[in-house]
Coordinates of C-alpha atoms in Angstrom, one line a residue:
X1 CA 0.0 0.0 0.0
X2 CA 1.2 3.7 -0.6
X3 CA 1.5 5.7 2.4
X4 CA -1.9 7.7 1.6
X5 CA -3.1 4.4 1.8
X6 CA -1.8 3.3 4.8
X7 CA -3.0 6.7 6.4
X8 CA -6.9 6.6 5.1
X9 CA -6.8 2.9 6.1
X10 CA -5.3 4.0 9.9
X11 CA -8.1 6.6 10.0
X12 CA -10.8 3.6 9.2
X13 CA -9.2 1.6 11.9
X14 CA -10.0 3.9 14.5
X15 CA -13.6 5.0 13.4
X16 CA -13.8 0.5 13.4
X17 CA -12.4 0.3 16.9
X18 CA -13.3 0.7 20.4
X19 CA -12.0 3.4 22.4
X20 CA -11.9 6.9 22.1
X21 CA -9.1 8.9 21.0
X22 CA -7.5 12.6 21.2
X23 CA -5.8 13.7 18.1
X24 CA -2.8 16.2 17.8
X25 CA -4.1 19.4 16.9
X26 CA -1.8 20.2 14.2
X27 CA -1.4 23.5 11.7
X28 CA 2.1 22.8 9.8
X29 CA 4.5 20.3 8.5
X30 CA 6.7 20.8 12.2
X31 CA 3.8 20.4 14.1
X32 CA 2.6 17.1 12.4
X33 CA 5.9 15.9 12.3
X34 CA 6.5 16.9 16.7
X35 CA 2.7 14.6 16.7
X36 CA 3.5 11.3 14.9
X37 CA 6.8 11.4 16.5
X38 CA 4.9 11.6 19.8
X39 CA 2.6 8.5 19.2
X40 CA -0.7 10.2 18.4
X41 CA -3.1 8.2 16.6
X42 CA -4.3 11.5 14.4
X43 CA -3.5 14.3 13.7
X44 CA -6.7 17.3 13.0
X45 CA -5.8 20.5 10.8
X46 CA -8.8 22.5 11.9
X47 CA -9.9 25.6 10.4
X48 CA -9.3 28.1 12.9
X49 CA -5.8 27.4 12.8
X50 CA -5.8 27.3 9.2
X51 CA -7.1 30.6 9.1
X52 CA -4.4 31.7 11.8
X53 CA -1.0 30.2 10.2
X54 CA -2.1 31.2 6.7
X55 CA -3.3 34.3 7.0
X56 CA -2.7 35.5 10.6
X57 CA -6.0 36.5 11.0
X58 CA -9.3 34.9 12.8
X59 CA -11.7 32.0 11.7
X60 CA -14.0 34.3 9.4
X61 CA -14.0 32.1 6.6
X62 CA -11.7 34.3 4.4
X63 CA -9.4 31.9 3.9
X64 CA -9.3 30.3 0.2
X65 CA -9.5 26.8 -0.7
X66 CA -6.3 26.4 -2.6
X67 CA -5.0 28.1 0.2
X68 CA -6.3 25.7 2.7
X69 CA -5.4 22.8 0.3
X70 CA -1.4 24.1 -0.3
X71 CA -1.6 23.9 3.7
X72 CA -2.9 20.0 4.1
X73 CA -0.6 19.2 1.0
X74 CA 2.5 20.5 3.0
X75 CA 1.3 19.1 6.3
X76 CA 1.2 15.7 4.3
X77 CA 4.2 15.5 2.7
X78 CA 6.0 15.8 6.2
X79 CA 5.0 12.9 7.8
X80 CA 5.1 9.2 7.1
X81 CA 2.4 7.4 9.3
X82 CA 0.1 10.3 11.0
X83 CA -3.4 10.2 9.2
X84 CA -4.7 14.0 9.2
X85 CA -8.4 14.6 9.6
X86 CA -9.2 18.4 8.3
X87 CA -12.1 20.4 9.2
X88 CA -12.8 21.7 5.4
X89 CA -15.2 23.9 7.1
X90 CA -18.5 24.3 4.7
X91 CA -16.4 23.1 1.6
X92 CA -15.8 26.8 0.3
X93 CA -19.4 27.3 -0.9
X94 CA -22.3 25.2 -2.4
X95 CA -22.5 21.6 -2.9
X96 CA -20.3 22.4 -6.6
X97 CA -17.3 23.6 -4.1
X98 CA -18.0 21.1 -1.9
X99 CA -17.2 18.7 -4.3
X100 CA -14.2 20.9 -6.2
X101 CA -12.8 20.7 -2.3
X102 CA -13.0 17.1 -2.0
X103 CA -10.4 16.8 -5.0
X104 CA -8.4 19.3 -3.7
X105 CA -8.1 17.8 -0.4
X106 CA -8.2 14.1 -1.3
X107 CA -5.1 15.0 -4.1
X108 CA -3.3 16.5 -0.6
X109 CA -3.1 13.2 0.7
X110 CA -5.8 14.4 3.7
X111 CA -7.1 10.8 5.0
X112 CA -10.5 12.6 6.0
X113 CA -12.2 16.1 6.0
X114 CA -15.6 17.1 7.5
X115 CA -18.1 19.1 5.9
X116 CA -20.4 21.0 8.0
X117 CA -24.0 22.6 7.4
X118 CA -23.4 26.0 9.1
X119 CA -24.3 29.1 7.0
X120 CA -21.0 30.3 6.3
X121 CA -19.5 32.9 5.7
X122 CA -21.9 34.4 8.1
X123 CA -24.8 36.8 6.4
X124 CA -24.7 40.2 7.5
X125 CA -27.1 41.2 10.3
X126 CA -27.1 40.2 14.1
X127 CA -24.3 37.5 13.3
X128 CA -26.1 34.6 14.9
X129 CA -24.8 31.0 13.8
X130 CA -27.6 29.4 11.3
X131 CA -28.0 26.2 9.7
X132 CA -28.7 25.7 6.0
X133 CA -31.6 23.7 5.7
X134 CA -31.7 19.7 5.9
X135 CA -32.0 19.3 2.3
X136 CA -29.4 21.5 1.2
X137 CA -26.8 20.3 3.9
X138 CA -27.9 16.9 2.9
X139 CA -26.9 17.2 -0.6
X140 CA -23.4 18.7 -0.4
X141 CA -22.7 15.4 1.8
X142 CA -24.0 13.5 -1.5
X143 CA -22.0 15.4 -3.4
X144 CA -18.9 15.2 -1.3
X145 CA -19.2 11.4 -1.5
X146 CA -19.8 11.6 -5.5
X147 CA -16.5 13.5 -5.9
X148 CA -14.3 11.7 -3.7
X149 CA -11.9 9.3 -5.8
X150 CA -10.8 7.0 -3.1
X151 CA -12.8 5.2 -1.5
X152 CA -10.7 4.9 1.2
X153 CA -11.1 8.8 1.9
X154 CA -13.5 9.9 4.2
X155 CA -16.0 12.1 4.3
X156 CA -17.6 13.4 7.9
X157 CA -20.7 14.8 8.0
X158 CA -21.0 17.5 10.8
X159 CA -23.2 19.9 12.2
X160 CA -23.6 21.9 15.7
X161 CA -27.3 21.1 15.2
X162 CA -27.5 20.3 19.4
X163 CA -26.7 24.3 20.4
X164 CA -28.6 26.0 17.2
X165 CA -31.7 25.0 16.4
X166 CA -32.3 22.2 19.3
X167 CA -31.6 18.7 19.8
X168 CA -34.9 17.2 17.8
X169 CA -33.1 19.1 14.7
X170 CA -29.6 17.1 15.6
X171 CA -31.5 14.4 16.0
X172 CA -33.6 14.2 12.2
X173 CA -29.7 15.5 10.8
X174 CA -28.0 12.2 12.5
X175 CA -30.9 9.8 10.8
X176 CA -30.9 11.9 7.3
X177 CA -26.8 11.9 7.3
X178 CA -26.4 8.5 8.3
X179 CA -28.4 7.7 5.3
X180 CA -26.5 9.2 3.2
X181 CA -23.4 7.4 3.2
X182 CA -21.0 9.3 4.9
X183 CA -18.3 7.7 7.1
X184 CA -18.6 9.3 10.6
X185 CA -20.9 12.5 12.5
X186 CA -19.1 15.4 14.0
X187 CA -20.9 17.0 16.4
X188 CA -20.2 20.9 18.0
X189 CA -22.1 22.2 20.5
X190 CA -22.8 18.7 22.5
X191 CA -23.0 20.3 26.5
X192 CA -24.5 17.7 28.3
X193 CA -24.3 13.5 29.0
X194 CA -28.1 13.9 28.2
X195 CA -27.6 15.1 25.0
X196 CA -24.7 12.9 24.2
X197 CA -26.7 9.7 24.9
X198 CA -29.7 11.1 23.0
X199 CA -27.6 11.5 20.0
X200 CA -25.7 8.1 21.0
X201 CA -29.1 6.5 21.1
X202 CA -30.0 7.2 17.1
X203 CA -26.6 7.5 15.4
X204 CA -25.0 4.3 14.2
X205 CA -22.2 5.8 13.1
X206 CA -18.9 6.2 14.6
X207 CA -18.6 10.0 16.2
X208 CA -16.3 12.7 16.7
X209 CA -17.0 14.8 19.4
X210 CA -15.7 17.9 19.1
X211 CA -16.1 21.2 22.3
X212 CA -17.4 19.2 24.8
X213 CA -16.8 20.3 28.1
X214 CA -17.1 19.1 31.7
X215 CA -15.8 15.7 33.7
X216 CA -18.2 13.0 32.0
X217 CA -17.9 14.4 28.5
X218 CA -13.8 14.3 28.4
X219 CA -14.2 10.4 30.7
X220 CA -12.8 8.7 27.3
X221 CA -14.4 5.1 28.5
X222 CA -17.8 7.1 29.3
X223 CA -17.3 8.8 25.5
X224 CA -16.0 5.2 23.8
X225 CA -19.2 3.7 25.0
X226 CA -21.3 5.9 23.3
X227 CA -19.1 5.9 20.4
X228 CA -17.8 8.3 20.3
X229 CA -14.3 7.3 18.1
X230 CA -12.6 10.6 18.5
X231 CA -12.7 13.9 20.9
X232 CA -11.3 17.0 20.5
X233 CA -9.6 19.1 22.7
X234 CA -8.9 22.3 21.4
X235 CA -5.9 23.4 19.8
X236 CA -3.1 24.7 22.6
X237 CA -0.5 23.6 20.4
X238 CA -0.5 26.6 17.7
X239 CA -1.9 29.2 21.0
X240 CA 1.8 27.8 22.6
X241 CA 3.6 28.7 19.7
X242 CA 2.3 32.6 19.6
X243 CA 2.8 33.1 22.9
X244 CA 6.6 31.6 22.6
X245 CA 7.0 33.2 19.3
X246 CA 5.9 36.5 20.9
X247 CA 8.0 36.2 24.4
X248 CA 11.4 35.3 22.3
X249 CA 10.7 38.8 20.0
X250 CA 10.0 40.4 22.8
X251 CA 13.3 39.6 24.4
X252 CA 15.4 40.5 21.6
X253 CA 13.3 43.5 21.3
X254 CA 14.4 44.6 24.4
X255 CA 18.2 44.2 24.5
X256 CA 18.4 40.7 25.6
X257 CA 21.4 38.8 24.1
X258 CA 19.9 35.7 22.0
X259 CA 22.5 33.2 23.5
X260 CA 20.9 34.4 27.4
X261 CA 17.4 33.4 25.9
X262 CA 15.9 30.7 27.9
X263 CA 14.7 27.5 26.5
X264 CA 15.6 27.3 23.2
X265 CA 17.1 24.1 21.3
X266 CA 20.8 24.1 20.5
X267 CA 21.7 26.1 17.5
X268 CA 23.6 23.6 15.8
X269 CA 19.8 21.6 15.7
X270 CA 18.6 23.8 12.6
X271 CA 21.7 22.6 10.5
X272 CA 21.1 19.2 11.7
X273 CA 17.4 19.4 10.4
X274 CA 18.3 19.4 6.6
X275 CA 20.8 16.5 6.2
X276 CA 18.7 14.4 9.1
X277 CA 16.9 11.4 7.5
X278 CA 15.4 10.0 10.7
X279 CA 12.8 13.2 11.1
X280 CA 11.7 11.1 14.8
X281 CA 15.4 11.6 16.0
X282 CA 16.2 15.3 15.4
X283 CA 12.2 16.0 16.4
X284 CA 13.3 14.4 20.1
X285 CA 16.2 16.4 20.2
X286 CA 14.7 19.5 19.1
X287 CA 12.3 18.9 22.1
X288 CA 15.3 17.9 25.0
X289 CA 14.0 14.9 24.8
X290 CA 16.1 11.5 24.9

């Protein structure tokens, strides 16, 4: 199998198991490569940090497909094992871009995106989320799955139903986008046990949980058992790097000599990096590790 191959088929595995997993939040080819060299199962390129590496600028959906797609295409080509999920947000438009992103992403070497049926970007007036109706997130699903080339890519149906228009709404989207083929729900917005096990109680699908807050909704057996496949939680790595990046600047800003900086890898480590074949070896030392 080619290592796409491999990746999309890890990704399967883990919807097909048991338990319930955290994946590596992940925004660039170092970051993906610090995450499979750490053992995580999966790594997730979300949107928001998408939107913040690329553009330096907040999730408002100006961010551009080929743009988002140049990003998962380096992320890919860094590692060697790490499946990456993406959050493809609403698939750049209507169910025509939807399936236009599918290519894009797919070609990237992504082993999964989700699609979501938020109204994005948001219309002008009081800047409330909204939902696009059943029938219209329903078909850009169908016609994510139509353009997908591989079977073994997949294709995540996801909505924050639960929080926006009520947990009935969540419940007819589970039933209508299990139906329709997808491989998986993603679910935003999930607050309670209550409404976990309602949703839990109708999907039949694996799910990805991904917000949740709160002692029984990050208890990974409590999660695994309603299956719940993969949970989310949040994306410090990329808030870690600004607030190094800006502390280090800061320092030299103010005088201080760059060999007095604290913390900082051995500066022989960057030279290393480019004639290093074994990416998990230089990644430990770049960390201190052993």
């Amino acid at each position: 199998m080619s290592s796409v191959t491999e990746r999309r088929a890890a990704f399967r595995a883990i919807l097909a198991g048991e338990a319930c997993i955290h994946p590596g939040s992940v925004y660039d080819p170092m970051s993906a490569r610090i995450a499979e060299d750490l053992g995580f199962e999966l790594g997730m390129f979300a949107g928001s940090t998408a939107s913040l590496t690329i553009l330096g600028a907040p999730d408002n959906i100006t961010i551009t497909l080929t743009e988002f797609a140049e990003q998962c295409r380096r992320i890919c080509r860094a590692v060697k094992r790490l499946p990456v999920l993406v959050d493809a947000d609403h698939g750049y438009g209507n169910a025509l871009n939807a399936m236009r992103t599918v290519e894009e992403v797919e070609t990237a070497g992504i082993a999964a995106m989700t699609l979501e049926d938020t109204v994005l970007p948001r219309p002008h007036g009081d800047g409330r989320v909204a939902l696009l109706s059943l029938e219209e997130g329903l078909g850009k699903i169908r016609a994510a799955l139509a353009a997908r080339d591989d079977p073994g890519f997949g294709i995540v149906a996801r909505t924050g139903a639960v929080s926006v228009t009520g947990l009935t709404d969540a419940l007819e989207r589970t039933r209508a986008y299990t139906a329709s083929g997808a491989d998986a729900l993603f679910y935003t917005g999930i607050r309670t046990p209550a409404e976990l096990d309602a949703i839990a109680a109708v999907a039949t699908l694996p799910i990805i949980l991904g917000g949740a807050e709160g002692k029984e909704l990050s208890d990974r057996a409590y999660l695994a058992a309603r299956g719940v496949r993969i949970a989310l939680q949040g994306h410090q790595p990329i808030q870690a790097a600004q607030r190094a990046v800006f502390e280090t600047l800061k320092a030299l800003r103010e005088g201080v000599p760059p060999k007095q900086l604290q913390g900082l890898p051995q500066g022989d480590l960057m030279a290393r990096a480019t004639r290093e074949a074994d990416y998990g070896r230089w990644t430990r030392d770049f960390l201190g590790g052993a």
